[in-house]
XYZ file of C-alpha atoms in Angstrom:
317
model
C 17.974 -13.812 12.997
C 18.444 -10.953 10.423
C 17.819 -13.203 7.437
C 15.878 -11.907 4.582
C 13.499 -14.884 4.578
C 12.339 -14.140 8.144
C 10.001 -11.505 9.485
C 10.036 -10.131 13.002
C 6.736 -8.696 14.326
C 6.725 -6.032 17.110
C 3.239 -5.315 18.118
C 2.431 -1.540 18.525
C 0.139 0.383 16.303
C -1.766 3.699 15.920
C -4.927 3.586 13.868
C -7.178 6.355 12.537
C -10.558 6.022 11.108
C -13.416 8.267 9.851
C -16.866 6.962 10.570
C -20.454 7.796 9.753
C -23.205 6.543 12.104
C -26.595 6.236 10.687
C -29.257 7.592 13.117
C -32.224 7.802 10.858
C -35.189 5.521 10.293
C -34.308 1.837 10.786
C -36.336 -0.924 9.139
C -37.175 -3.320 12.031
C -40.049 -5.447 10.584
C -42.314 -6.807 13.202
C -40.369 -5.344 16.167
C -42.557 -3.517 18.749
C -42.923 0.185 18.204
C -41.312 1.001 21.595
C -38.197 -1.071 20.759
C -37.992 0.326 17.408
C -38.108 3.907 18.619
C -35.393 3.197 21.257
C -33.193 1.452 18.711
C -33.523 4.356 16.104
C -32.099 6.848 18.671
C -29.514 4.626 20.240
C -26.588 5.891 18.317
C -27.514 9.640 18.780
C -28.181 9.075 22.417
C -24.702 7.418 22.932
C -22.977 10.210 21.183
C -24.936 13.364 21.904
C -25.289 15.068 25.242
C -28.139 17.218 24.263
C -30.876 17.313 21.399
C -29.073 19.307 18.850
C -25.827 17.268 19.417
C -23.847 20.563 20.053
C -22.125 18.560 22.881
C -21.079 15.010 23.207
C -20.989 12.460 25.990
C -17.566 12.365 27.739
C -17.693 8.538 27.868
C -18.263 8.403 24.193
C -15.488 10.973 23.435
C -12.919 8.940 25.227
C -13.046 5.215 26.035
C -10.553 2.455 27.072
C -10.506 -1.211 26.955
C -7.893 -3.979 27.180
C -7.190 -6.682 24.565
C -4.739 -9.625 24.460
C -2.832 -10.566 21.425
C -1.003 -13.865 20.495
C 1.317 -14.884 17.740
C 3.125 -18.031 16.526
C 6.855 -18.192 16.856
C 8.843 -20.612 14.413
C 11.459 -21.996 16.784
C 13.288 -24.163 14.240
C 13.561 -21.606 11.488
C 17.280 -22.312 10.897
C 16.377 -25.908 9.990
C 13.431 -24.966 7.903
C 15.633 -22.436 5.877
C 18.095 -25.122 5.352
C 15.661 -27.721 4.343
C 12.198 -26.457 3.303
C 10.829 -30.010 3.725
C 11.463 -29.904 7.512
C 8.417 -29.885 9.574
C 7.797 -26.496 11.119
C 7.577 -26.232 14.870
C 5.649 -23.285 16.301
C 5.324 -22.049 19.942
C 2.542 -19.577 20.979
C 3.740 -16.341 22.081
C 1.519 -14.148 24.419
C -0.585 -12.687 25.676
C 0.636 -9.286 24.809
C -1.782 -7.075 26.686
C -2.682 -3.658 25.275
C -4.772 -0.909 26.711
C -6.812 0.474 23.706
C -7.759 4.059 24.042
C -10.414 5.516 21.518
C -10.642 9.237 21.143
C -13.583 10.481 19.086
C -14.262 13.918 17.585
C -17.616 14.937 16.352
C -17.438 16.341 12.930
C -21.028 16.895 11.840
C -24.649 16.117 12.892
C -27.060 16.167 10.015
C -30.448 15.855 11.454
C -32.237 15.987 8.120
C -30.090 13.136 6.699
C -30.065 11.311 9.866
C -26.281 10.783 10.092
C -23.505 11.683 12.569
C -20.002 11.955 11.140
C -16.955 11.719 13.593
C -13.360 10.788 13.611
C -11.890 8.148 15.676
C -8.215 7.654 16.684
C -7.189 4.461 18.572
C -3.895 4.226 20.371
C -2.475 0.966 21.711
C -0.322 1.058 24.877
C 1.335 -2.009 26.165
C -0.302 -2.900 29.583
C 1.398 -6.125 30.595
C 1.998 -9.931 29.684
C 4.583 -10.650 27.086
C 6.885 -7.601 26.506
C 5.777 -5.724 23.477
C 9.189 -5.799 21.829
C 9.347 -9.595 21.875
C 10.669 -11.077 18.592
C 8.428 -13.403 16.638
C 9.857 -15.366 13.808
C 7.837 -16.771 10.908
C 8.501 -18.020 7.349
C 7.974 -15.079 5.073
C 6.226 -16.864 2.168
C 5.557 -13.497 0.397
C 9.144 -12.369 0.569
C 9.554 -12.147 -3.264
C 6.487 -9.842 -3.904
C 7.029 -7.902 -0.805
C 10.611 -6.830 -1.666
C 9.716 -5.858 -5.207
C 6.894 -3.534 -4.545
C 3.788 -5.347 -3.367
C 4.233 -3.953 0.161
C 0.882 -2.514 0.919
C -1.004 -5.843 0.525
C 1.877 -7.727 2.328
C 1.803 -5.432 5.330
C -1.910 -5.968 5.729
C -1.347 -9.708 5.630
C 1.447 -9.706 8.111
C -0.607 -7.690 10.513
C -3.155 -10.552 10.771
C -0.866 -13.447 10.213
C -1.636 -16.839 11.896
C -0.903 -20.444 11.228
C -4.351 -20.891 9.496
C -4.840 -17.641 7.721
C -1.436 -17.099 6.216
C -1.841 -19.426 3.248
C -5.277 -17.707 2.340
C -3.471 -14.249 2.654
C -0.677 -15.444 0.325
C -3.136 -16.626 -2.306
C -5.193 -13.290 -1.973
C -1.997 -11.288 -2.426
C -0.996 -13.223 -5.445
C -4.369 -12.842 -7.007
C -4.677 -9.046 -6.364
C -1.080 -8.273 -7.315
C 0.762 -11.121 -8.928
C -1.725 -12.048 -11.499
C -2.448 -8.516 -12.831
C 1.243 -7.936 -12.945
C 2.044 -11.138 -14.814
C -0.716 -10.489 -17.279
C 0.592 -7.034 -17.878
C 4.161 -8.385 -18.396
C 2.878 -10.994 -20.785
C 0.961 -8.258 -22.826
C 4.200 -6.048 -22.860
C 6.278 -8.937 -24.020
C 3.984 -9.886 -26.816
C 3.752 -6.298 -28.023
C 7.443 -5.852 -28.042
C 8.046 -9.194 -29.871
C 5.393 -8.137 -32.724
C 6.828 -4.698 -32.980
C 10.358 -5.865 -33.097
C 9.378 -8.220 -36.040
C 8.021 -5.073 -37.942
C 10.783 -2.725 -37.118
C 13.749 -5.209 -37.327
C 14.939 -5.139 -33.682
C 13.836 -4.788 -30.142
C 15.839 -1.470 -29.435
C 13.882 0.400 -32.036
C 10.703 -1.361 -30.896
C 11.082 -0.520 -27.178
C 11.887 3.082 -28.210
C 8.567 3.416 -30.121
C 6.622 1.856 -27.205
C 8.112 4.146 -24.722
C 7.456 7.198 -26.890
C 3.852 6.017 -27.530
C 3.285 5.576 -23.794
C 4.777 9.062 -23.193
C 2.652 10.732 -25.805
C -0.438 9.147 -24.342
C 0.207 10.394 -20.872
C 1.435 13.842 -22.042
C -2.056 14.369 -23.553
C -4.037 13.731 -20.392
C -5.371 16.372 -17.983
C -3.308 14.968 -15.193
C -0.226 15.701 -17.189
C -1.284 19.413 -17.694
C -2.078 19.692 -13.958
C 1.315 18.461 -13.098
C 2.885 20.773 -15.608
C 1.017 23.775 -14.243
C 2.172 22.849 -10.686
C 5.767 22.836 -11.944
C 5.415 26.357 -13.416
C 4.206 27.527 -9.985
C 7.415 26.290 -8.628
C 9.478 28.484 -10.880
C 10.330 26.462 -13.921
C 10.340 27.975 -17.542
C 7.606 26.978 -19.957
C 8.423 24.504 -22.635
C 7.123 24.001 -26.121
C 5.109 21.013 -25.176
C 3.821 20.125 -21.770
C 7.262 18.621 -21.046
C 10.584 18.521 -22.965
C 10.522 15.529 -25.136
C 12.395 12.496 -23.569
C 15.204 10.775 -25.317
C 14.548 6.992 -25.736
C 17.093 6.693 -28.718
C 19.012 3.954 -26.856
C 15.857 2.093 -26.374
C 14.599 0.407 -23.292
C 15.809 -3.085 -23.702
C 17.183 -3.103 -20.187
C 13.939 -2.051 -18.749
C 12.047 -4.676 -20.744
C 14.488 -7.557 -20.506
C 17.398 -7.039 -17.984
C 16.376 -5.083 -14.956
C 16.918 -6.956 -11.720
C 16.578 -6.243 -7.880
C 19.725 -4.228 -6.827
C 19.673 -6.134 -3.587
C 19.455 -9.688 -5.306
C 20.406 -10.028 -8.950
C 18.699 -13.422 -9.020
C 15.321 -11.502 -8.826
C 14.089 -10.134 -12.048
C 12.049 -6.770 -12.030
C 12.252 -6.390 -15.835
C 8.983 -5.425 -17.486
C 8.531 -8.853 -19.079
C 8.834 -10.664 -15.684
C 6.015 -11.510 -13.276
C 6.667 -8.698 -10.816
C 8.067 -6.084 -13.046
C 4.949 -4.152 -13.731
C 4.034 -4.299 -10.001
C 7.436 -2.764 -9.101
C 7.163 -0.114 -11.836
C 3.734 0.977 -10.601
C 4.364 0.418 -6.963
C 7.088 2.968 -6.723
C 4.309 5.694 -6.750
C 3.232 8.667 -8.779
C 5.731 10.853 -10.573
C 6.926 13.909 -8.465
C 5.289 17.266 -9.633
C 8.115 19.546 -8.905
C 11.454 19.795 -10.769
C 12.944 21.656 -7.861
C 11.928 19.058 -5.452
C 13.387 16.364 -7.721
C 16.723 18.088 -7.899
C 16.796 18.729 -4.155
C 16.029 15.081 -3.109
C 16.571 12.796 -6.188
C 17.033 9.775 -3.916
C 13.600 10.126 -2.602
C 11.639 11.138 -5.668
C 9.578 8.225 -7.279
C 10.519 9.231 -10.819
C 14.200 9.110 -10.108
C 14.008 5.925 -8.339
C 12.089 4.252 -11.047
C 14.319 5.592 -13.807
C 17.352 4.345 -11.976
C 16.055 0.918 -11.349
C 14.785 0.497 -14.996
C 17.931 1.973 -16.577
C 16.588 5.017 -18.375
C 17.905 7.719 -16.230
C 19.567 10.339 -18.493
C 19.373 13.655 -16.353
C 22.854 14.749 -15.284
C 22.193 18.306 -13.883
C 19.647 21.035 -13.565
C 19.886 22.038 -17.244
């Protein structure tokens, strides 16, 4: 079952949220005054054990309830993988019963503004029914964008996956991630082609584009802040914000040739649909040289440079 094109869902989650409850004047139209008054103080009465809200009600601070979850299991996934035209056969799995415990902590009661701020942590504990570690198989239509960096949207879609909603989620993901990435790739490709025409070849053109991008970032306040943080960690000052990078070999690999290390058939070059999404999806650059040297495999800058073929650092000097 460990096929790349399938996804296994094990239900079990811990959610944290920060909430603001409005307890001030509520517009109620023609509602009777007594009802209006009661409704205005309902949230405060539910939360607060006294008038100044220095204490909270115990049944609000901690509450529990049960909820049942269901999923759809693709029972003929091997046939579907072998022939995508095969009709998919689903079986309902569940209920997986969870006890949901909500623990709330009062942060602030602002009587003048009419608001109460509190944190809420929900924990889900399996309480019966189908085992919580039951494997559920479904076609992963979003496999390509998921494996090349669009993971945040993908995970949100998988969490609410159903037969009816999955197609809508797929379209939403493509609109939010795929379309902007593809447009960026198209712009980069056009710029590189135009510049290569002027400068005689793409190697020189890609070098110039990289240096221009670096210079633009290096002049920002964010770059200065990161630089100052690096000095705090013991690095020596440099003439500019950072030592000037060397793009003399160009970035043709990054623009034209980079692919997924796990599957060479999937392009992640900057001129491909998902290339810009991968490049940005790897996260912000690390702010500490010492941290980078200590854990290069986990540093976003190193991972990105390795994937896109412009890594040049060999040692701490």
